[in-house]
Coordinates of C-alpha atoms in Angstrom, one line a residue:
M197 CA 99.5 -84.7 135.3
T198 CA 100.4 -81.1 136.2
D199 CA 102.2 -80.7 139.5
P200 CA 99.4 -80.6 142.0
A201 CA 101.1 -77.6 143.7
L202 CA 100.3 -75.5 140.5
L203 CA 96.6 -76.4 140.5
S204 CA 94.0 -74.0 141.7
A205 CA 91.8 -74.7 144.7
A206 CA 88.8 -75.1 142.3
E207 CA 90.8 -77.6 140.2
L208 CA 91.9 -79.5 143.3
S209 CA 88.3 -79.8 144.5
S210 CA 87.2 -81.3 141.1
L211 CA 90.0 -83.8 141.2
Y212 CA 89.3 -84.7 144.8
A213 CA 85.6 -85.3 143.9
A214 CA 86.6 -87.5 140.9
R215 CA 89.1 -89.4 143.1
D216 CA 91.8 -88.5 140.6
L217 CA 93.9 -86.8 143.3
S218 CA 93.9 -86.9 147.1
P219 CA 94.4 -84.1 149.6
V220 CA 97.4 -85.9 150.9
E221 CA 99.1 -85.8 147.4
A222 CA 98.3 -82.1 147.1
T223 CA 99.7 -81.3 150.5
Q224 CA 102.8 -83.3 149.8
A225 CA 103.3 -81.3 146.6
S226 CA 102.8 -78.1 148.4
L227 CA 105.3 -79.0 151.2
A228 CA 107.8 -80.2 148.5
R229 CA 107.5 -76.8 146.9
I230 CA 108.1 -75.1 150.2
E231 CA 111.1 -77.3 150.9
R232 CA 112.6 -76.5 147.4
L233 CA 111.8 -72.8 147.1
N234 CA 111.6 -71.4 150.6
P235 CA 115.3 -71.3 151.3
Q236 CA 115.7 -68.9 148.4
L237 CA 112.5 -66.9 148.7
N238 CA 111.7 -66.9 152.4
A239 CA 107.9 -67.0 152.0
F240 CA 107.3 -69.0 155.2
C241 CA 108.6 -68.4 158.7
G242 CA 106.9 -71.4 160.1
I243 CA 106.2 -74.7 158.3
H244 CA 103.9 -77.3 160.0
G245 CA 104.2 -80.3 157.7
D246 CA 103.2 -83.1 160.0
E247 CA 100.2 -81.2 161.2
A248 CA 99.2 -80.4 157.6
L249 CA 99.5 -84.0 156.5
A250 CA 97.3 -85.1 159.4
Q251 CA 94.6 -82.6 158.3
A252 CA 95.0 -83.8 154.7
R253 CA 94.4 -87.4 155.7
Q254 CA 91.2 -86.3 157.4
A255 CA 90.1 -84.4 154.3
E256 CA 91.0 -87.4 152.2
A257 CA 88.6 -89.6 154.2
R258 CA 85.8 -87.1 153.9
W259 CA 86.2 -86.9 150.1
R260 CA 86.3 -90.7 149.9
E261 CA 83.0 -90.8 151.7
G262 CA 81.5 -88.0 149.6
K263 CA 81.1 -85.7 152.5
P264 CA 83.6 -82.9 152.1
L265 CA 83.1 -80.0 154.5
S266 CA 83.3 -77.4 151.7
P267 CA 84.8 -76.9 148.2
I268 CA 88.1 -76.0 149.8
D269 CA 88.3 -79.1 152.0
G270 CA 91.8 -80.5 151.7
V271 CA 93.3 -77.4 149.9
P272 CA 96.8 -76.2 151.1
T273 CA 96.4 -72.9 152.8
S274 CA 98.9 -70.4 154.5
V275 CA 98.3 -67.9 157.3
K276 CA 100.1 -64.6 157.5
D277 CA 102.1 -64.2 160.6
L278 CA 99.9 -61.4 161.9
V279 CA 96.9 -63.7 162.2
L280 CA 96.4 -66.0 165.1
A281 CA 96.4 -69.8 164.5
R282 CA 95.8 -72.1 167.4
G283 CA 99.0 -73.8 168.5
W284 CA 101.3 -71.7 166.3
P285 CA 103.5 -68.9 167.7
T286 CA 102.3 -65.8 165.9
L287 CA 105.4 -63.6 166.3
R288 CA 104.3 -60.9 163.9
G289 CA 107.8 -60.6 162.5
S290 CA 109.0 -59.1 165.8
R291 CA 111.6 -60.0 168.3
T292 CA 109.4 -58.5 171.0
V293 CA 106.8 -61.2 171.0
D294 CA 107.2 -64.1 173.4
P295 CA 107.1 -67.4 171.5
A296 CA 105.8 -69.1 174.6
G297 CA 102.4 -67.7 174.0
P298 CA 99.9 -68.9 175.0
W299 CA 98.6 -69.6 171.4
D300 CA 95.2 -71.0 172.2
Q301 CA 93.0 -69.2 169.7
D302 CA 92.3 -69.1 166.0
A303 CA 91.5 -65.7 164.5
P304 CA 88.1 -65.7 162.9
S305 CA 89.4 -66.2 159.3
V306 CA 91.5 -69.1 160.4
A307 CA 88.7 -70.6 162.4
R308 CA 86.4 -70.5 159.4
L309 CA 89.0 -71.9 157.0
R310 CA 89.8 -74.7 159.5
A311 CA 86.1 -75.5 159.9
A312 CA 85.8 -75.7 156.1
G313 CA 88.6 -78.3 156.0
A314 CA 91.5 -76.2 154.6
V315 CA 94.8 -77.7 155.2
L316 CA 97.0 -75.2 157.1
V317 CA 100.6 -75.6 156.0
G318 CA 102.3 -72.8 157.8
R319 CA 102.8 -69.1 158.6
T320 CA 104.0 -66.6 155.9
T321 CA 106.5 -63.8 156.5
T322 CA 105.7 -60.2 157.2
P323 CA 107.7 -57.1 158.1
E324 CA 107.5 -56.3 161.9
F325 CA 103.8 -55.9 162.8
G326 CA 103.1 -55.3 159.0
W327 CA 104.2 -51.8 159.3
K328 CA 105.6 -51.2 155.7
G329 CA 105.2 -52.0 152.0
V330 CA 108.0 -54.5 151.7
T331 CA 108.7 -57.8 153.5
D332 CA 111.8 -58.1 155.7
S333 CA 112.4 -58.1 159.4
A334 CA 115.2 -58.7 161.8
L335 CA 113.4 -61.8 163.0
T336 CA 112.8 -63.6 159.7
G337 CA 115.1 -61.9 157.2
I338 CA 114.3 -60.7 153.6
T339 CA 111.5 -62.2 151.5
R340 CA 112.3 -62.2 147.7
N341 CA 110.3 -62.0 144.5
P342 CA 110.0 -65.2 142.5
W343 CA 110.2 -63.3 139.2
D344 CA 113.6 -61.9 140.2
P345 CA 115.0 -62.8 143.7
T346 CA 117.0 -59.6 143.7
K347 CA 113.7 -57.7 143.9
T348 CA 111.2 -57.3 146.7
P349 CA 107.8 -59.0 146.5
G350 CA 106.3 -55.9 148.3
G351 CA 104.5 -56.1 151.6
S352 CA 103.4 -56.4 154.1
S353 CA 101.7 -59.7 152.9
G354 CA 104.9 -60.5 150.8
G355 CA 105.2 -64.0 152.1
A356 CA 101.6 -64.9 151.3
A357 CA 102.1 -63.4 147.7
V358 CA 105.2 -65.5 147.1
A359 CA 103.4 -68.6 148.4
A360 CA 100.5 -68.0 146.0
A361 CA 102.8 -67.2 143.0
T362 CA 104.9 -70.3 143.4
G363 CA 102.4 -73.0 144.3
M364 CA 103.6 -73.2 147.9
A365 CA 99.9 -72.8 148.9
A366 CA 96.8 -72.4 146.8
L367 CA 95.0 -70.3 149.4
N368 CA 96.7 -67.5 151.4
I369 CA 95.4 -65.2 154.1
G370 CA 96.7 -61.6 153.6
S371 CA 96.0 -58.3 155.4
D372 CA 95.9 -54.8 154.0
G373 CA 96.2 -51.6 156.0
G374 CA 97.5 -49.4 153.2
G375 CA 98.0 -51.7 150.3
S376 CA 99.5 -54.7 151.9
I377 CA 97.5 -57.3 149.9
R378 CA 97.5 -55.3 146.6
I379 CA 101.2 -54.2 146.6
P380 CA 102.6 -57.7 146.8
A381 CA 99.9 -59.0 144.4
G382 CA 101.0 -56.3 141.9
F383 CA 104.7 -57.0 142.3
T384 CA 104.4 -60.9 142.1
G385 CA 101.7 -61.3 139.5
I386 CA 98.9 -62.9 141.5
F387 CA 95.3 -61.9 142.4
G388 CA 94.7 -60.2 145.7
L389 CA 91.5 -58.6 147.1
K390 CA 91.1 -56.1 149.9
P391 CA 87.4 -56.6 150.6
S392 CA 85.1 -54.0 152.0
F393 CA 86.0 -53.2 155.5
G394 CA 84.3 -55.6 157.9
R395 CA 83.6 -58.2 155.2
V396 CA 86.1 -60.5 156.9
P397 CA 85.8 -60.5 160.6
A398 CA 89.0 -59.9 162.5
Y399 CA 90.2 -60.6 166.1
P400 CA 92.0 -59.0 167.7
L401 CA 91.3 -55.8 165.8
S402 CA 94.4 -54.3 164.3
P403 CA 96.2 -51.5 166.3
F404 CA 96.2 -49.6 163.0
G405 CA 92.5 -49.4 163.3
T406 CA 89.8 -49.2 160.6
V407 CA 92.2 -48.9 157.7
S408 CA 93.2 -52.6 158.1
H409 CA 91.4 -55.3 156.1
L410 CA 91.8 -59.1 155.8
G411 CA 91.4 -60.8 152.5
P412 CA 92.4 -63.6 150.1
M413 CA 95.6 -63.9 148.0
T414 CA 95.5 -66.6 145.3
R415 CA 96.6 -67.4 141.8
T416 CA 93.1 -67.2 140.4
V417 CA 90.1 -65.0 140.9
R418 CA 87.8 -68.0 141.5
D419 CA 90.0 -69.3 144.3
S420 CA 89.7 -65.9 146.0
A421 CA 85.9 -66.0 145.6
L422 CA 85.9 -69.5 147.2
M423 CA 88.1 -68.3 150.0
L424 CA 86.2 -65.1 150.7
S425 CA 83.0 -67.1 150.9
V426 CA 84.5 -68.9 153.9
M427 CA 86.4 -66.1 155.5
A428 CA 83.4 -63.8 155.4
Q429 CA 81.3 -66.0 157.7
P430 CA 80.4 -64.3 161.0
D431 CA 82.3 -64.2 164.2
P432 CA 81.0 -62.5 167.4
R433 CA 84.5 -61.3 168.4
D434 CA 84.4 -58.6 165.7
W435 CA 81.8 -56.0 166.4
T436 CA 82.7 -54.1 163.2
A437 CA 81.9 -57.1 160.9
L438 CA 79.3 -56.8 158.1
P439 CA 76.3 -59.1 158.0
F440 CA 77.1 -62.3 156.3
P441 CA 76.1 -62.3 152.6
V442 CA 73.1 -64.5 151.6
T443 CA 74.9 -65.9 148.5
D444 CA 78.5 -67.0 148.0
F445 CA 81.0 -65.0 146.0
T446 CA 81.3 -67.6 143.2
Q447 CA 77.8 -66.9 142.1
G448 CA 77.7 -64.6 139.1
L449 CA 81.4 -64.7 138.8
E450 CA 81.3 -65.5 135.1
D451 CA 78.6 -62.8 134.3
G452 CA 81.2 -60.4 132.6
V453 CA 81.2 -56.7 132.4
R454 CA 78.9 -55.9 129.5
G455 CA 76.9 -52.8 130.2
L456 CA 79.0 -51.7 133.1
R457 CA 80.1 -48.0 133.4
I458 CA 83.8 -48.1 134.1
A459 CA 86.1 -45.2 134.8
F460 CA 89.7 -45.5 133.9
A461 CA 92.1 -43.2 135.8
P462 CA 95.7 -43.4 134.4
T463 CA 96.9 -41.8 137.7
L464 CA 95.7 -40.2 140.9
D465 CA 96.5 -36.6 141.8
N466 CA 99.0 -36.4 138.9
A467 CA 101.4 -39.0 140.5
P468 CA 104.0 -40.0 137.9
V469 CA 103.6 -43.6 136.5
D470 CA 106.4 -45.7 134.9
P471 CA 105.7 -45.6 131.1
E472 CA 105.6 -49.5 130.7
I473 CA 103.1 -49.7 133.5
A474 CA 101.0 -46.9 132.1
A475 CA 100.9 -48.5 128.7
S476 CA 100.0 -51.9 130.1
V477 CA 97.2 -50.7 132.3
A478 CA 95.8 -48.5 129.5
Q479 CA 95.7 -51.6 127.3
A480 CA 94.0 -53.5 130.1
A481 CA 91.3 -50.8 130.3
R482 CA 90.7 -51.2 126.5
V483 CA 90.0 -54.9 127.2
F484 CA 87.1 -54.0 129.3
A485 CA 85.7 -51.9 126.4
E486 CA 86.1 -54.9 124.1
L487 CA 84.2 -57.0 126.6
G488 CA 81.2 -54.6 126.3
A489 CA 81.7 -52.1 129.1
R490 CA 81.4 -48.4 128.6
V491 CA 85.0 -47.3 129.6
E492 CA 85.9 -43.6 129.8
T493 CA 89.1 -42.0 130.9
V494 CA 88.7 -39.7 134.0
T495 CA 90.7 -37.4 136.1
L496 CA 90.5 -38.5 139.7
D497 CA 91.6 -36.0 142.4
L498 CA 91.6 -37.1 146.0
P499 CA 93.4 -34.2 147.7
D500 CA 95.2 -34.6 151.0
T501 CA 94.9 -38.4 151.1
G502 CA 98.6 -38.6 152.0
P503 CA 98.4 -36.5 155.2
V504 CA 95.1 -38.1 156.2
F505 CA 96.4 -41.6 155.8
R506 CA 99.7 -40.8 157.6
A507 CA 97.7 -39.5 160.6
H508 CA 95.8 -42.7 160.8
W509 CA 98.7 -45.0 160.2
C510 CA 101.2 -43.2 162.4
V511 CA 98.8 -43.0 165.3
G512 CA 98.2 -46.7 164.9
A513 CA 101.9 -47.3 165.1
A514 CA 102.1 -45.2 168.2
T515 CA 99.2 -47.2 169.7
L516 CA 101.0 -50.4 168.9
L517 CA 104.3 -49.3 170.5
S518 CA 102.3 -48.3 173.7
T519 CA 101.4 -51.9 174.2
I520 CA 105.1 -53.1 174.1
P521 CA 107.2 -52.8 177.2
E522 CA 109.6 -49.9 176.9
E523 CA 112.6 -52.1 177.6
K524 CA 111.9 -54.0 174.4
H525 CA 111.7 -50.9 172.2
A526 CA 115.3 -51.2 171.2
L527 CA 114.4 -54.5 169.5
I528 CA 111.9 -52.8 167.1
D529 CA 112.6 -51.9 163.5
P530 CA 113.9 -48.3 163.6
G531 CA 111.6 -47.3 160.8
L532 CA 108.6 -48.4 162.8
R533 CA 109.8 -46.5 165.8
T534 CA 110.2 -43.4 163.6
V535 CA 106.6 -43.8 162.4
A536 CA 105.3 -44.3 165.9
A537 CA 107.1 -41.2 167.1
M538 CA 105.4 -39.3 164.3
G539 CA 102.1 -40.6 165.5
A540 CA 102.7 -39.8 169.2
A541 CA 103.4 -36.2 168.2
I542 CA 100.1 -35.7 166.4
P543 CA 97.8 -33.6 168.6
L544 CA 94.3 -35.1 169.3
L545 CA 92.5 -32.2 167.4
D546 CA 94.7 -32.9 164.3
Y547 CA 93.8 -36.6 164.4
T548 CA 90.1 -35.7 164.8
R549 CA 90.4 -33.4 161.8
A550 CA 92.0 -36.2 159.8
T551 CA 89.1 -38.5 160.8
L552 CA 86.6 -35.9 159.5
A553 CA 88.7 -35.4 156.3
R554 CA 88.5 -39.2 155.8
G555 CA 84.7 -39.0 156.0
R556 CA 84.6 -36.4 153.3
L557 CA 86.9 -38.6 151.2
G558 CA 84.5 -41.5 151.6
V559 CA 81.6 -39.3 150.6
K560 CA 83.4 -38.2 147.5
M561 CA 84.0 -41.8 146.4
N562 CA 80.4 -42.8 147.2
Q563 CA 79.2 -39.9 144.9
F564 CA 81.8 -41.0 142.3
H565 CA 80.2 -44.4 142.2
Q566 CA 76.8 -42.9 141.5
D567 CA 78.1 -42.4 138.0
W568 CA 80.6 -45.3 137.7
D569 CA 80.2 -49.0 138.6
L570 CA 83.9 -49.5 138.8
L571 CA 87.3 -47.7 138.7
L572 CA 90.3 -49.0 136.9
M573 CA 93.8 -47.7 137.7
P574 CA 97.4 -48.9 138.2
T575 CA 98.0 -50.9 141.3
L576 CA 101.4 -49.4 141.6
P577 CA 103.2 -46.6 139.7
I578 CA 106.6 -48.5 139.7
P579 CA 107.8 -52.1 139.2
A580 CA 109.4 -54.1 142.0
F581 CA 112.6 -52.6 143.3
A582 CA 115.6 -54.1 145.2
A583 CA 114.9 -56.5 148.0
G584 CA 115.9 -55.3 151.5
Q585 CA 115.1 -51.6 150.9
N586 CA 112.1 -49.7 152.2
L587 CA 112.2 -47.2 149.3
P588 CA 113.0 -47.6 145.6
Q589 CA 115.7 -45.0 145.8
G590 CA 117.6 -46.5 148.7
P591 CA 117.6 -48.8 151.8
D592 CA 116.3 -46.3 154.4
G593 CA 113.3 -44.2 155.0
A594 CA 110.1 -44.4 157.0
T595 CA 107.5 -43.1 154.5
W596 CA 106.8 -46.2 152.4
A597 CA 103.5 -44.7 151.3
E598 CA 105.3 -42.2 149.1
W599 CA 105.9 -44.9 146.5
T600 CA 102.5 -46.6 146.6
P601 CA 100.1 -43.6 146.3
F602 CA 97.3 -45.6 144.6
S603 CA 96.5 -48.2 147.3
Y604 CA 96.1 -46.4 150.7
P605 CA 93.3 -44.0 149.6
F606 CA 90.9 -47.0 149.3
N607 CA 91.9 -48.1 152.8
L608 CA 90.6 -44.7 154.0
T609 CA 87.4 -45.1 152.1
Q610 CA 87.1 -48.9 153.0
Q611 CA 86.0 -49.8 149.5
P612 CA 86.8 -53.2 147.9
A613 CA 89.9 -53.1 145.7
A614 CA 91.8 -55.8 144.0
S615 CA 94.9 -56.2 142.0
V616 CA 94.9 -58.5 138.9
P617 CA 98.0 -59.1 136.9
C618 CA 97.9 -57.4 133.5
G619 CA 101.4 -57.8 131.9
L620 CA 105.1 -57.8 132.4
T621 CA 107.8 -55.1 132.0
A622 CA 110.6 -55.5 129.5
A623 CA 112.6 -56.7 132.5
G624 CA 110.1 -59.4 133.1
L625 CA 108.5 -58.0 136.3
P626 CA 104.7 -58.1 136.8
I627 CA 102.3 -55.2 136.4
G628 CA 99.1 -54.9 138.3
L629 CA 95.7 -53.5 137.3
Q630 CA 93.7 -52.2 140.3
I631 CA 89.9 -52.7 140.2
V632 CA 88.0 -50.5 142.7
G633 CA 84.3 -51.0 143.5
P634 CA 81.7 -49.2 145.5
M635 CA 81.5 -50.1 149.2
F636 CA 80.0 -53.6 149.7
Q637 CA 80.3 -54.5 146.0
D638 CA 83.0 -57.2 146.5
A639 CA 81.3 -59.6 144.2
L640 CA 81.3 -57.0 141.4
V641 CA 85.0 -56.4 141.8
L642 CA 85.6 -60.2 141.7
R643 CA 83.3 -60.5 138.6
A644 CA 85.2 -57.8 136.7
A645 CA 88.6 -59.3 137.6
R646 CA 87.5 -62.7 136.4
A647 CA 86.3 -61.2 133.1
F648 CA 89.8 -59.8 132.5
E649 CA 91.5 -62.9 133.8
A650 CA 89.6 -65.2 131.4
L651 CA 91.2 -63.4 128.5
H652 CA 94.6 -62.7 130.1
P653 CA 95.5 -65.6 132.5
A654 CA 98.6 -64.8 134.6
P655 CA 101.8 -66.6 133.7
L656 CA 103.9 -68.4 136.3
P657 CA 107.1 -66.9 137.6
P658 CA 110.3 -68.6 136.3
L659 CA 111.0 -70.2 139.7
A660 CA 107.6 -71.8 139.8
R661 CA 107.5 -73.3 136.3
P662 CA 107.8 -77.1 135.9

């Protein structure tokens, strides 16, 4: 049998139901993967094996009785170290957080997954407070890409992406405030979805405000649909949350893209794109035409998204630092301190103007989707670069958004956007195709991603192969 750690959640569920595999065996396989690969890749900053095995034994008993709590009952699952999990110190990659807690609450997504029987195996790494697009911190060290450990997996959900790519956990909670699900999904060759804002309830709300989304990170599209169906369930602690959908996100997943109107934007605002990435993404767009969609190349201009995003992100960073005692500021990542200082210097009127500009951007994309059901474009314009650096050209710098111009615009507009793997560079590094949908059309984005994945399943990274 295939190593259970490399099975999808959907496959695990089927095997559990047939009594051909138990949740205990799957959890043991997941923990064995973590033990073998985590010292090299640093995907997990907290591993809770005894607790996970106890949960797995409970799930095993439920499946044996034919009474599973959900299709993901007994599936190994990770929690990003920005998301509260009861009994676990959630240190957010920061030396400023007191490990003593108290840690007496689950965030809504963790509570829903726990209630569905997911086996929580541990906490995945993040840069300090998730502030940048790579994953390293003074607290937990450098997280590395399983396709090439000298490269970054991206961030800030880099640990979750590595866990998904290598079979350390089938289901993984990520968060995305400017690309933090899609960047590492693109760099590590997994599927990651930033849902519509409010689709997944959050508590506490991010200090980075309404650009921050929670979503699933998995090896397959179906697993993300299963996971989102659970994570999207309501929680009264989030007053921004959307109404819970009537149907689950696996319904209609195999309906394909025939007849859809799909726009393909090779770039955004004339940003340069690596030639290998440009060619791979263009070929992926042609696949959608072969599947029966009407695909046309478009020019997409969203002017001033950089300044508008920086206003929101930097003010969020300043808000975050205002909650930390000043005597601890010296412990904080210098790059985060720089971003916070930029935010603190933004006048209130300028921030208000940025908020209004954000609204105009959202209206423009709403109008765009009157003509187009979906938008295709690269997830990233560059392949993964050296681990331990904030920027591809060197180790320092605060403006990580400069090298990921295709992700944060859709945090501003709050639309659903996903990254699906669509190829490899000549150096063997993953390439991501970004699929963007109209607000609230999360199911359509999943459906389109699944149509592509059915023809082009993602390969495993070398370190994950049997």
